[in-house]
Amino acid sequence: MSRPIVVIGSSNTDMIVQLDRIPAPGETVLGGRFSTAPGGKGANQAVAAARAGGQVVFVARVGADSFGDQAIAGFTADGIDTRFIVRDETTASGVACIFVDRNGQNSIAVASGANMRLTPSDLHAAEGVIADAAVVLMQLEIPLETVDVAVDMAAAHGVPVILNPAPAQPLQDDLLRKIAILTPNEIEAGMLTGIRVTDEASAKKAELALCGRGVAMVVVTLGDRGSLLCGRDQIISIPAFPVKAVDTTAAGDVFNGALAVCLAEGQSIHDAVRFASAAAAISVTRLGAQPSAPTRPEIERFLLK
Ligand code: RIB
């Protein structure tokens, strides 16, 4: 049996309003369409990895409320191991309010709730599965202290960590040095390096700066301009697949989940990024975070086109 992918991170319920354009501060825009969907960067990555063919264990904290019940039911339907999802009796499940405009671009506000109560002690219960994992995948919608402890735990067991540094926040070199693959978008790469990333040249500079700080490999995702992969001795640009975007929410999450699956399977980083780009391209053609994550057969068919 293959070794699991352990995803440690957030779970939210997304409240989505699709509008012609995103309101400016103080402005009211009418004409929106409302829907809800399961979301949260950690949960989206766990679901994306499971649908892409991974054996996934999700470590998270949700409230003892109906949103938490629905989230866990969804993970179970996707075949995810939910044994290490803690129910928090005192704090509500995470919620995100998302505006999506006519071009599929979004703006997100998160009430983290129980996600910010995922503690290092919750991780200790999962140490056995972390030790046995092919890869650990994390983001930054849980306390940084918990991310630090998880990275140390994975390192102690020789398990590689993929860190998607989203949402953007500064990180210490001591943490970066223990990351096998860092996957920032332009904004996150800018926040981590102080370099304004606007194109491939500035993305390269940011990647080299991050590799200089000790990250083994960096993949900067540049949306419809593809991604840039930087390892010890190479920088490779991998083009995006052209599609018509309906909603870009969770495209990065789907990319990370699919990337983790390929690495767990021992595929080359180049093939892994191409597979992950295809998964992300499919996801932006659909509304919602988890509803947009494609299955393995869908990704394989897309790659054959
Ligand atoms: O990356 C997209 C996700 O960010 C959404 O699902 C929302 O819940 C926020 O966490």
PDB file of C-alpha atoms and ligand atoms in Angstrom:
ATOM      1  CA  MET A   1       0.000   0.000   0.000  1.00  0.00           C
ATOM      2  CA  SER A   2       1.253   3.527  -0.837  1.00  0.00           C
ATOM      3  CA  ARG A   3       2.353   5.858   1.964  1.00  0.00           C
ATOM      4  CA  PRO A   4      -0.146   8.604   2.848  1.00  0.00           C
ATOM      5  CA  ILE A   5      -0.085  12.313   2.136  1.00  0.00           C
ATOM      6  CA  VAL A   6      -0.690  14.115   5.432  1.00  0.00           C
ATOM      7  CA  VAL A   7      -2.341  17.511   4.946  1.00  0.00           C
ATOM      8  CA  ILE A   8      -2.317  19.751   8.025  1.00  0.00           C
ATOM      9  CA  GLY A   9      -4.433  22.899   7.800  1.00  0.00           C
ATOM     10  CA  SER A  10      -7.670  24.831   7.731  1.00  0.00           C
ATOM     11  CA  SER A  11     -11.249  23.959   6.885  1.00  0.00           C
ATOM     12  CA  ASN A  12     -13.841  26.668   6.118  1.00  0.00           C
ATOM     13  CA  THR A  13     -17.317  27.013   4.752  1.00  0.00           C
ATOM     14  CA  ASP A  14     -17.204  29.513   1.890  1.00  0.00           C
ATOM     15  CA  MET A  15     -20.018  32.072   1.456  1.00  0.00           C
ATOM     16  CA  ILE A  16     -19.679  33.069  -2.182  1.00  0.00           C
ATOM     17  CA  VAL A  17     -21.135  36.107  -3.953  1.00  0.00           C
ATOM     18  CA  GLN A  18     -20.562  36.249  -7.726  1.00  0.00           C
ATOM     19  CA  LEU A  19     -20.733  39.845  -8.943  1.00  0.00           C
ATOM     20  CA  ASP A  20     -19.926  41.861 -11.992  1.00  0.00           C
ATOM     21  CA  ARG A  21     -17.170  43.538 -10.009  1.00  0.00           C
ATOM     22  CA  ILE A  22     -15.820  43.462  -6.462  1.00  0.00           C
ATOM     23  CA  PRO A  23     -17.145  46.380  -4.332  1.00  0.00           C
ATOM     24  CA  ALA A  24     -14.676  49.121  -3.359  1.00  0.00           C
ATOM     25  CA  PRO A  25     -14.521  50.113   0.353  1.00  0.00           C
ATOM     26  CA  GLY A  26     -17.767  51.901   1.254  1.00  0.00           C
ATOM     27  CA  GLU A  27     -19.504  50.814  -1.946  1.00  0.00           C
ATOM     28  CA  THR A  28     -22.588  48.584  -2.377  1.00  0.00           C
ATOM     29  CA  VAL A  29     -22.859  46.549  -5.579  1.00  0.00           C
ATOM     30  CA  LEU A  30     -26.203  44.889  -6.403  1.00  0.00           C
ATOM     31  CA  GLY A  31     -26.944  41.975  -8.703  1.00  0.00           C
ATOM     32  CA  GLY A  32     -24.878  39.245  -7.019  1.00  0.00           C
ATOM     33  CA  ARG A  33     -25.579  35.488  -6.960  1.00  0.00           C
ATOM     34  CA  PHE A  34     -25.072  33.687  -3.645  1.00  0.00           C
ATOM     35  CA  SER A  35     -23.913  30.119  -3.019  1.00  0.00           C
ATOM     36  CA  THR A  36     -22.017  28.164  -0.366  1.00  0.00           C
ATOM     37  CA  ALA A  37     -19.262  25.600  -0.851  1.00  0.00           C
ATOM     38  CA  PRO A  38     -16.778  23.721   1.318  1.00  0.00           C
ATOM     39  CA  GLY A  39     -13.425  25.515   1.411  1.00  0.00           C
ATOM     40  CA  GLY A  40     -10.383  26.383   3.513  1.00  0.00           C
ATOM     41  CA  LYS A  41      -6.898  26.070   2.056  1.00  0.00           C
ATOM     42  CA  GLY A  42      -6.007  22.927   4.008  1.00  0.00           C
ATOM     43  CA  ALA A  43      -9.278  21.163   3.251  1.00  0.00           C
ATOM     44  CA  ASN A  44      -9.159  22.203  -0.411  1.00  0.00           C
ATOM     45  CA  GLN A  45      -5.659  20.742  -0.729  1.00  0.00           C
ATOM     46  CA  ALA A  46      -6.686  17.534   1.042  1.00  0.00           C
ATOM     47  CA  VAL A  47      -9.704  17.085  -1.259  1.00  0.00           C
ATOM     48  CA  ALA A  48      -7.674  17.950  -4.376  1.00  0.00           C
ATOM     49  CA  ALA A  49      -5.029  15.388  -3.405  1.00  0.00           C
ATOM     50  CA  ALA A  50      -7.623  12.684  -2.697  1.00  0.00           C
ATOM     51  CA  ARG A  51      -9.423  13.268  -6.027  1.00  0.00           C
ATOM     52  CA  ALA A  52      -6.071  13.278  -7.856  1.00  0.00           C
ATOM     53  CA  GLY A  53      -5.426   9.775  -6.546  1.00  0.00           C
ATOM     54  CA  GLY A  54      -3.641  10.270  -3.201  1.00  0.00           C
ATOM     55  CA  GLN A  55      -4.243   8.402   0.020  1.00  0.00           C
ATOM     56  CA  VAL A  56      -4.898  11.409   2.279  1.00  0.00           C
ATOM     57  CA  VAL A  57      -4.964  11.966   6.030  1.00  0.00           C
ATOM     58  CA  PHE A  58      -6.271  15.412   7.044  1.00  0.00           C
ATOM     59  CA  VAL A  59      -5.236  16.953  10.379  1.00  0.00           C
ATOM     60  CA  ALA A  60      -7.463  19.905  11.297  1.00  0.00           C
ATOM     61  CA  ARG A  61      -9.821  21.444  13.856  1.00  0.00           C
ATOM     62  CA  VAL A  62     -13.468  22.303  13.171  1.00  0.00           C
ATOM     63  CA  GLY A  63     -16.278  23.464  15.457  1.00  0.00           C
ATOM     64  CA  ALA A  64     -18.860  21.173  17.044  1.00  0.00           C
ATOM     65  CA  ASP A  65     -21.428  22.722  14.693  1.00  0.00           C
ATOM     66  CA  SER A  66     -23.288  21.886  11.475  1.00  0.00           C
ATOM     67  CA  PHE A  67     -20.530  23.393   9.286  1.00  0.00           C
ATOM     68  CA  GLY A  68     -18.051  21.042  10.950  1.00  0.00           C
ATOM     69  CA  ASP A  69     -20.435  18.091  10.421  1.00  0.00           C
ATOM     70  CA  GLN A  70     -20.843  18.932   6.724  1.00  0.00           C
ATOM     71  CA  ALA A  71     -17.097  19.381   6.221  1.00  0.00           C
ATOM     72  CA  ILE A  72     -16.291  15.992   7.741  1.00  0.00           C
ATOM     73  CA  ALA A  73     -19.059  14.300   5.733  1.00  0.00           C
ATOM     74  CA  GLY A  74     -17.513  15.763   2.566  1.00  0.00           C
ATOM     75  CA  PHE A  75     -13.992  14.550   3.457  1.00  0.00           C
ATOM     76  CA  THR A  76     -15.356  11.073   4.165  1.00  0.00           C
ATOM     77  CA  ALA A  77     -17.135  11.019   0.792  1.00  0.00           C
ATOM     78  CA  ASP A  78     -13.763  11.798  -0.827  1.00  0.00           C
ATOM     79  CA  GLY A  79     -12.115   8.886   1.001  1.00  0.00           C
ATOM     80  CA  ILE A  80     -10.020  11.096   3.307  1.00  0.00           C
ATOM     81  CA  ASP A  81      -8.928   9.759   6.703  1.00  0.00           C
ATOM     82  CA  THR A  82     -10.619  12.099   9.220  1.00  0.00           C
ATOM     83  CA  ARG A  83      -9.417  10.455  12.461  1.00  0.00           C
ATOM     84  CA  PHE A  84      -7.205  13.439  13.292  1.00  0.00           C
ATOM     85  CA  ILE A  85      -9.810  16.165  12.816  1.00  0.00           C
ATOM     86  CA  VAL A  86     -10.544  17.554  16.270  1.00  0.00           C
ATOM     87  CA  ARG A  87     -14.034  18.919  17.118  1.00  0.00           C
ATOM     88  CA  ASP A  88     -13.687  22.165  19.091  1.00  0.00           C
ATOM     89  CA  GLU A  89     -16.484  22.502  21.652  1.00  0.00           C
ATOM     90  CA  THR A  90     -15.960  26.231  22.258  1.00  0.00           C
ATOM     91  CA  THR A  91     -15.184  27.805  18.885  1.00  0.00           C
ATOM     92  CA  ALA A  92     -17.149  27.872  15.630  1.00  0.00           C
ATOM     93  CA  SER A  93     -15.899  26.307  12.403  1.00  0.00           C
ATOM     94  CA  GLY A  94     -14.026  28.614  10.028  1.00  0.00           C
ATOM     95  CA  VAL A  95     -15.992  30.683   7.524  1.00  0.00           C
ATOM     96  CA  ALA A  96     -14.798  32.621   4.464  1.00  0.00           C
ATOM     97  CA  CYS A  97     -16.700  35.379   2.616  1.00  0.00           C
ATOM     98  CA  ILE A  98     -15.681  35.385  -1.041  1.00  0.00           C
ATOM     99  CA  PHE A  99     -16.492  37.860  -3.819  1.00  0.00           C
ATOM    100  CA  VAL A 100     -15.914  36.542  -7.341  1.00  0.00           C
ATOM    101  CA  ASP A 101     -15.998  39.005 -10.252  1.00  0.00           C
ATOM    102  CA  ARG A 102     -16.947  38.455 -13.920  1.00  0.00           C
ATOM    103  CA  ASN A 103     -13.331  37.540 -14.786  1.00  0.00           C
ATOM    104  CA  GLY A 104     -13.178  34.876 -12.084  1.00  0.00           C
ATOM    105  CA  GLN A 105     -10.910  36.961  -9.827  1.00  0.00           C
ATOM    106  CA  ASN A 106     -11.690  36.894  -6.129  1.00  0.00           C
ATOM    107  CA  SER A 107     -11.340  38.692  -2.839  1.00  0.00           C
ATOM    108  CA  ILE A 108     -11.565  36.683   0.394  1.00  0.00           C
ATOM    109  CA  ALA A 109     -12.167  37.536   4.076  1.00  0.00           C
ATOM    110  CA  VAL A 110     -11.740  34.703   6.596  1.00  0.00           C
ATOM    111  CA  ALA A 111     -13.125  34.239  10.124  1.00  0.00           C
ATOM    112  CA  SER A 112     -10.712  31.494  11.167  1.00  0.00           C
ATOM    113  CA  GLY A 113     -12.613  30.226  14.213  1.00  0.00           C
ATOM    114  CA  ALA A 114     -11.487  26.732  15.229  1.00  0.00           C
ATOM    115  CA  ASN A 115      -8.660  26.704  12.653  1.00  0.00           C
ATOM    116  CA  MET A 116      -6.633  29.047  14.858  1.00  0.00           C
ATOM    117  CA  ARG A 117      -7.025  26.598  17.747  1.00  0.00           C
ATOM    118  CA  LEU A 118      -5.228  23.740  15.975  1.00  0.00           C
ATOM    119  CA  THR A 119      -2.412  23.314  18.470  1.00  0.00           C
ATOM    120  CA  PRO A 120       0.893  21.427  18.552  1.00  0.00           C
ATOM    121  CA  SER A 121      -0.773  18.982  20.963  1.00  0.00           C
ATOM    122  CA  ASP A 122      -3.317  18.095  18.242  1.00  0.00           C
ATOM    123  CA  LEU A 123      -0.318  17.145  16.100  1.00  0.00           C
ATOM    124  CA  HIS A 124       1.181  14.836  18.706  1.00  0.00           C
ATOM    125  CA  ALA A 125      -1.854  12.551  18.324  1.00  0.00           C
ATOM    126  CA  ALA A 126      -1.030  12.327  14.593  1.00  0.00           C
ATOM    127  CA  GLU A 127       2.740  11.804  14.945  1.00  0.00           C
ATOM    128  CA  GLY A 128       2.466   8.139  13.899  1.00  0.00           C
ATOM    129  CA  VAL A 129       0.874   8.976  10.525  1.00  0.00           C
ATOM    130  CA  ILE A 130       3.215  11.933   9.999  1.00  0.00           C
ATOM    131  CA  ALA A 131       6.203   9.634  10.568  1.00  0.00           C
ATOM    132  CA  ASP A 132       4.826   7.210   7.992  1.00  0.00           C
ATOM    133  CA  ALA A 133       3.881   9.861   5.380  1.00  0.00           C
ATOM    134  CA  ALA A 134       5.273  10.128   1.858  1.00  0.00           C
ATOM    135  CA  VAL A 135       4.871  13.894   2.139  1.00  0.00           C
ATOM    136  CA  VAL A 136       3.397  16.481   4.518  1.00  0.00           C
ATOM    137  CA  LEU A 137       1.498  19.382   2.908  1.00  0.00           C
ATOM    138  CA  MET A 138       0.753  22.616   4.784  1.00  0.00           C
ATOM    139  CA  GLN A 139      -0.428  26.223   4.363  1.00  0.00           C
ATOM    140  CA  LEU A 140      -0.625  29.226   6.736  1.00  0.00           C
ATOM    141  CA  GLU A 141      -4.273  29.406   7.859  1.00  0.00           C
ATOM    142  CA  ILE A 142      -3.446  27.748  11.211  1.00  0.00           C
ATOM    143  CA  PRO A 143      -1.152  29.067  14.006  1.00  0.00           C
ATOM    144  CA  LEU A 144       2.442  29.458  12.825  1.00  0.00           C
ATOM    145  CA  GLU A 145       3.599  27.715  16.007  1.00  0.00           C
ATOM    146  CA  THR A 146       1.696  24.605  14.867  1.00  0.00           C
ATOM    147  CA  VAL A 147       3.280  24.821  11.410  1.00  0.00           C
ATOM    148  CA  ASP A 148       6.719  25.061  13.061  1.00  0.00           C
ATOM    149  CA  VAL A 149       6.113  22.001  15.232  1.00  0.00           C
ATOM    150  CA  ALA A 150       4.747  19.999  12.271  1.00  0.00           C
ATOM    151  CA  VAL A 151       7.785  20.890  10.154  1.00  0.00           C
ATOM    152  CA  ASP A 152      10.113  19.775  12.951  1.00  0.00           C
ATOM    153  CA  MET A 153       8.131  16.565  13.423  1.00  0.00           C
ATOM    154  CA  ALA A 154       8.295  15.763   9.699  1.00  0.00           C
ATOM    155  CA  ALA A 155      12.025  16.590   9.627  1.00  0.00           C
ATOM    156  CA  ALA A 156      12.669  14.314  12.609  1.00  0.00           C
ATOM    157  CA  HIS A 157      11.132  11.432  10.639  1.00  0.00           C
ATOM    158  CA  GLY A 158      12.803  12.360   7.330  1.00  0.00           C
ATOM    159  CA  VAL A 159       9.465  13.228   5.695  1.00  0.00           C
ATOM    160  CA  PRO A 160       9.575  15.995   3.037  1.00  0.00           C
ATOM    161  CA  VAL A 161       7.341  19.035   3.570  1.00  0.00           C
ATOM    162  CA  ILE A 162       5.571  21.040   0.876  1.00  0.00           C
ATOM    163  CA  LEU A 163       4.671  24.454   2.302  1.00  0.00           C
ATOM    164  CA  ASN A 164       2.195  26.632   0.449  1.00  0.00           C
ATOM    165  CA  PRO A 165       2.878  29.963   2.223  1.00  0.00           C
ATOM    166  CA  ALA A 166      -0.695  31.235   1.891  1.00  0.00           C
ATOM    167  CA  PRO A 167      -2.043  33.618   3.013  1.00  0.00           C
ATOM    168  CA  ALA A 168       1.139  35.677   2.698  1.00  0.00           C
ATOM    169  CA  GLN A 169       3.164  36.312   5.819  1.00  0.00           C
ATOM    170  CA  PRO A 170       6.875  36.641   6.641  1.00  0.00           C
ATOM    171  CA  LEU A 171       8.682  33.404   7.610  1.00  0.00           C
ATOM    172  CA  GLN A 172      11.947  32.771   9.470  1.00  0.00           C
ATOM    173  CA  ASP A 173      14.937  31.209   7.686  1.00  0.00           C
ATOM    174  CA  ASP A 174      15.001  28.479  10.315  1.00  0.00           C
ATOM    175  CA  LEU A 175      11.608  27.291   9.035  1.00  0.00           C
ATOM    176  CA  LEU A 176      12.412  27.803   5.338  1.00  0.00           C
ATOM    177  CA  ARG A 177      15.568  25.663   5.624  1.00  0.00           C
ATOM    178  CA  LYS A 178      13.435  22.629   6.516  1.00  0.00           C
ATOM    179  CA  ILE A 179      11.068  22.941   3.535  1.00  0.00           C
ATOM    180  CA  ALA A 180      11.516  20.592   0.565  1.00  0.00           C
ATOM    181  CA  ILE A 181       9.223  22.548  -1.768  1.00  0.00           C
ATOM    182  CA  LEU A 182       7.852  26.059  -1.197  1.00  0.00           C
ATOM    183  CA  THR A 183       4.944  27.061  -3.464  1.00  0.00           C
ATOM    184  CA  PRO A 184       4.219  30.807  -3.195  1.00  0.00           C
ATOM    185  CA  ASN A 185       2.179  32.818  -5.691  1.00  0.00           C
ATOM    186  CA  GLU A 186       3.470  36.230  -6.802  1.00  0.00           C
ATOM    187  CA  ILE A 187       2.126  38.075  -3.744  1.00  0.00           C
ATOM    188  CA  GLU A 188       3.492  35.510  -1.295  1.00  0.00           C
ATOM    189  CA  ALA A 189       6.896  35.411  -3.021  1.00  0.00           C
ATOM    190  CA  GLY A 190       6.970  39.209  -2.755  1.00  0.00           C
ATOM    191  CA  MET A 191       6.046  39.164   0.928  1.00  0.00           C
ATOM    192  CA  LEU A 192       8.724  36.556   1.709  1.00  0.00           C
ATOM    193  CA  THR A 193      11.535  38.295  -0.159  1.00  0.00           C
ATOM    194  CA  GLY A 194      10.682  42.008  -0.361  1.00  0.00           C
ATOM    195  CA  ILE A 195      10.992  41.678  -4.165  1.00  0.00           C
ATOM    196  CA  ARG A 196       7.909  42.897  -6.066  1.00  0.00           C
ATOM    197  CA  VAL A 197       7.009  39.958  -8.303  1.00  0.00           C
ATOM    198  CA  THR A 198       5.313  41.175 -11.474  1.00  0.00           C
ATOM    199  CA  ASP A 199       6.807  39.008 -14.219  1.00  0.00           C
ATOM    200  CA  GLU A 200       9.078  36.044 -14.857  1.00  0.00           C
ATOM    201  CA  ALA A 201      12.283  38.035 -14.295  1.00  0.00           C
ATOM    202  CA  SER A 202      11.217  39.283 -10.851  1.00  0.00           C
ATOM    203  CA  ALA A 203       9.840  35.814  -9.998  1.00  0.00           C
ATOM    204  CA  LYS A 204      13.283  34.352 -10.800  1.00  0.00           C
ATOM    205  CA  LYS A 205      14.949  36.875  -8.498  1.00  0.00           C
ATOM    206  CA  ALA A 206      12.553  35.995  -5.693  1.00  0.00           C
ATOM    207  CA  GLU A 207      13.113  32.265  -6.216  1.00  0.00           C
ATOM    208  CA  LEU A 208      16.877  32.637  -6.098  1.00  0.00           C
ATOM    209  CA  ALA A 209      16.546  34.700  -2.912  1.00  0.00           C
ATOM    210  CA  LEU A 210      14.417  31.950  -1.327  1.00  0.00           C
ATOM    211  CA  CYS A 211      16.810  29.190  -2.426  1.00  0.00           C
ATOM    212  CA  GLY A 212      19.603  31.348  -0.965  1.00  0.00           C
ATOM    213  CA  ARG A 213      17.742  31.284   2.356  1.00  0.00           C
ATOM    214  CA  GLY A 214      17.816  27.479   2.347  1.00  0.00           C
ATOM    215  CA  VAL A 215      14.619  26.235   0.674  1.00  0.00           C
ATOM    216  CA  ALA A 216      15.491  23.144  -1.384  1.00  0.00           C
ATOM    217  CA  MET A 217      13.053  23.895  -4.209  1.00  0.00           C
ATOM    218  CA  VAL A 218      10.678  26.773  -5.006  1.00  0.00           C
ATOM    219  CA  VAL A 219       7.728  26.732  -7.389  1.00  0.00           C
ATOM    220  CA  VAL A 220       6.259  30.209  -7.923  1.00  0.00           C
ATOM    221  CA  THR A 221       2.757  29.998  -9.383  1.00  0.00           C
ATOM    222  CA  LEU A 222       2.017  32.874 -11.767  1.00  0.00           C
ATOM    223  CA  GLY A 223      -1.659  32.215 -12.575  1.00  0.00           C
ATOM    224  CA  ASP A 224      -2.353  32.136 -16.312  1.00  0.00           C
ATOM    225  CA  ARG A 225       1.377  32.757 -16.950  1.00  0.00           C
ATOM    226  CA  GLY A 226       2.244  29.302 -15.637  1.00  0.00           C
ATOM    227  CA  SER A 227       4.816  28.506 -12.989  1.00  0.00           C
ATOM    228  CA  LEU A 228       8.524  28.849 -12.456  1.00  0.00           C
ATOM    229  CA  LEU A 229      10.443  25.996 -10.888  1.00  0.00           C
ATOM    230  CA  CYS A 230      13.751  26.696  -9.154  1.00  0.00           C
ATOM    231  CA  GLY A 231      15.952  23.891  -7.796  1.00  0.00           C
ATOM    232  CA  ARG A 232      19.608  23.768  -6.867  1.00  0.00           C
ATOM    233  CA  ASP A 233      20.917  24.037 -10.422  1.00  0.00           C
ATOM    234  CA  GLN A 234      17.994  24.951 -12.651  1.00  0.00           C
ATOM    235  CA  ILE A 235      15.160  27.386 -13.246  1.00  0.00           C
ATOM    236  CA  ILE A 236      12.453  26.058 -15.550  1.00  0.00           C
ATOM    237  CA  SER A 237       9.349  27.836 -16.756  1.00  0.00           C
ATOM    238  CA  ILE A 238       6.295  25.583 -17.102  1.00  0.00           C
ATOM    239  CA  PRO A 239       3.444  27.133 -19.114  1.00  0.00           C
ATOM    240  CA  ALA A 240      -0.154  27.248 -17.896  1.00  0.00           C
ATOM    241  CA  PHE A 241      -2.932  25.555 -19.870  1.00  0.00           C
ATOM    242  CA  PRO A 242      -5.135  28.225 -21.479  1.00  0.00           C
ATOM    243  CA  VAL A 243      -8.736  28.040 -20.200  1.00  0.00           C
ATOM    244  CA  LYS A 244     -11.619  30.456 -19.659  1.00  0.00           C
ATOM    245  CA  ALA A 245     -11.687  31.274 -15.927  1.00  0.00           C
ATOM    246  CA  VAL A 246     -15.024  31.251 -14.133  1.00  0.00           C
ATOM    247  CA  ASP A 247     -13.615  31.293 -10.574  1.00  0.00           C
ATOM    248  CA  THR A 248      -9.936  31.208  -9.632  1.00  0.00           C
ATOM    249  CA  THR A 249     -10.698  30.456  -5.943  1.00  0.00           C
ATOM    250  CA  ALA A 250      -8.611  27.462  -4.765  1.00  0.00           C
ATOM    251  CA  ALA A 251      -6.630  27.146  -8.013  1.00  0.00           C
ATOM    252  CA  GLY A 252      -3.464  27.279  -5.877  1.00  0.00           C
ATOM    253  CA  ASP A 253      -4.903  24.719  -3.477  1.00  0.00           C
ATOM    254  CA  VAL A 254      -5.748  22.300  -6.287  1.00  0.00           C
ATOM    255  CA  PHE A 255      -2.226  22.817  -7.675  1.00  0.00           C
ATOM    256  CA  ASN A 256      -0.660  21.942  -4.306  1.00  0.00           C
ATOM    257  CA  GLY A 257      -2.858  18.904  -3.688  1.00  0.00           C
ATOM    258  CA  ALA A 258      -2.098  17.459  -7.129  1.00  0.00           C
ATOM    259  CA  LEU A 259       1.608  18.277  -6.776  1.00  0.00           C
ATOM    260  CA  ALA A 260       1.755  16.335  -3.495  1.00  0.00           C
ATOM    261  CA  VAL A 261       0.184  13.281  -5.144  1.00  0.00           C
ATOM    262  CA  CYS A 262       2.810  13.182  -7.916  1.00  0.00           C
ATOM    263  CA  LEU A 263       5.652  13.573  -5.435  1.00  0.00           C
ATOM    264  CA  ALA A 264       4.220  10.811  -3.248  1.00  0.00           C
ATOM    265  CA  GLU A 265       4.185   8.644  -6.385  1.00  0.00           C
ATOM    266  CA  GLY A 266       7.851   9.422  -7.073  1.00  0.00           C
ATOM    267  CA  GLN A 267       7.231  11.406 -10.295  1.00  0.00           C
ATOM    268  CA  SER A 268       9.810  13.975 -11.389  1.00  0.00           C
ATOM    269  CA  ILE A 269       9.216  17.550 -10.207  1.00  0.00           C
ATOM    270  CA  HIS A 270       8.780  18.660 -13.819  1.00  0.00           C
ATOM    271  CA  ASP A 271       6.017  16.098 -14.488  1.00  0.00           C
ATOM    272  CA  ALA A 272       4.489  16.885 -11.094  1.00  0.00           C
ATOM    273  CA  VAL A 273       4.242  20.624 -11.872  1.00  0.00           C
ATOM    274  CA  ARG A 274       2.713  19.892 -15.301  1.00  0.00           C
ATOM    275  CA  PHE A 275       0.098  17.555 -13.748  1.00  0.00           C
ATOM    276  CA  ALA A 276      -0.631  20.111 -10.990  1.00  0.00           C
ATOM    277  CA  SER A 277      -1.002  22.902 -13.590  1.00  0.00           C
ATOM    278  CA  ALA A 278      -3.534  20.805 -15.498  1.00  0.00           C
ATOM    279  CA  ALA A 279      -5.517  20.154 -12.301  1.00  0.00           C
ATOM    280  CA  ALA A 280      -5.467  23.891 -11.456  1.00  0.00           C
ATOM    281  CA  ALA A 281      -6.539  24.816 -15.014  1.00  0.00           C
ATOM    282  CA  ILE A 282      -9.581  22.539 -14.768  1.00  0.00           C
ATOM    283  CA  SER A 283     -10.461  23.978 -11.353  1.00  0.00           C
ATOM    284  CA  VAL A 284     -10.681  27.589 -12.564  1.00  0.00           C
ATOM    285  CA  THR A 285     -13.356  26.621 -15.099  1.00  0.00           C
ATOM    286  CA  ARG A 286     -15.701  25.713 -12.197  1.00  0.00           C
ATOM    287  CA  LEU A 287     -17.307  27.667  -9.352  1.00  0.00           C
ATOM    288  CA  GLY A 288     -16.358  27.044  -5.714  1.00  0.00           C
ATOM    289  CA  ALA A 289     -13.294  25.706  -3.920  1.00  0.00           C
ATOM    290  CA  GLN A 290     -13.737  21.982  -3.267  1.00  0.00           C
ATOM    291  CA  PRO A 291     -16.441  21.514  -5.944  1.00  0.00           C
ATOM    292  CA  SER A 292     -13.852  22.633  -8.520  1.00  0.00           C
ATOM    293  CA  ALA A 293     -11.177  20.009  -7.693  1.00  0.00           C
ATOM    294  CA  PRO A 294     -10.927  17.478 -10.561  1.00  0.00           C
ATOM    295  CA  THR A 295     -10.602  13.700 -10.317  1.00  0.00           C
ATOM    296  CA  ARG A 296      -7.569  11.764 -11.594  1.00  0.00           C
ATOM    297  CA  PRO A 297      -9.335  10.578 -14.797  1.00  0.00           C
ATOM    298  CA  GLU A 298     -10.391  14.185 -15.545  1.00  0.00           C
ATOM    299  CA  ILE A 299      -6.809  15.421 -15.177  1.00  0.00           C
ATOM    300  CA  GLU A 300      -5.429  12.593 -17.315  1.00  0.00           C
ATOM    301  CA  ARG A 301      -8.001  13.233 -20.070  1.00  0.00           C
ATOM    302  CA  PHE A 302      -7.196  16.977 -19.973  1.00  0.00           C
ATOM    303  CA  LEU A 303      -3.464  16.254 -20.377  1.00  0.00           C
ATOM    304  CA  LEU A 304      -4.153  14.130 -23.469  1.00  0.00           C
ATOM    305  CA  LYS A 305      -5.961  16.975 -25.295  1.00  0.00           C
TER     306      LYS A 305
HETATM  307  O1  RIB B   1      -7.653  29.294  -1.211  1.00  0.00           O
HETATM  308  C1  RIB B   1      -9.040  29.452  -1.216  1.00  0.00           C
HETATM  309  C2  RIB B   1      -9.588  29.340   0.166  1.00  0.00           C
HETATM  310  O2  RIB B   1      -9.125  30.421   0.942  1.00  0.00           O
HETATM  311  C3  RIB B   1     -11.088  29.409   0.252  1.00  0.00           C
HETATM  312  O3  RIB B   1     -11.703  28.160   0.119  1.00  0.00           O
HETATM  313  C4  RIB B   1     -11.337  30.090   1.592  1.00  0.00           C
HETATM  314  O4  RIB B   1     -11.965  29.273   2.516  1.00  0.00           O
HETATM  315  C5  RIB B   1      -9.972  30.550   2.069  1.00  0.00           C
HETATM  316  O5  RIB B   1      -9.460  29.738   3.035  1.00  0.00           O
END
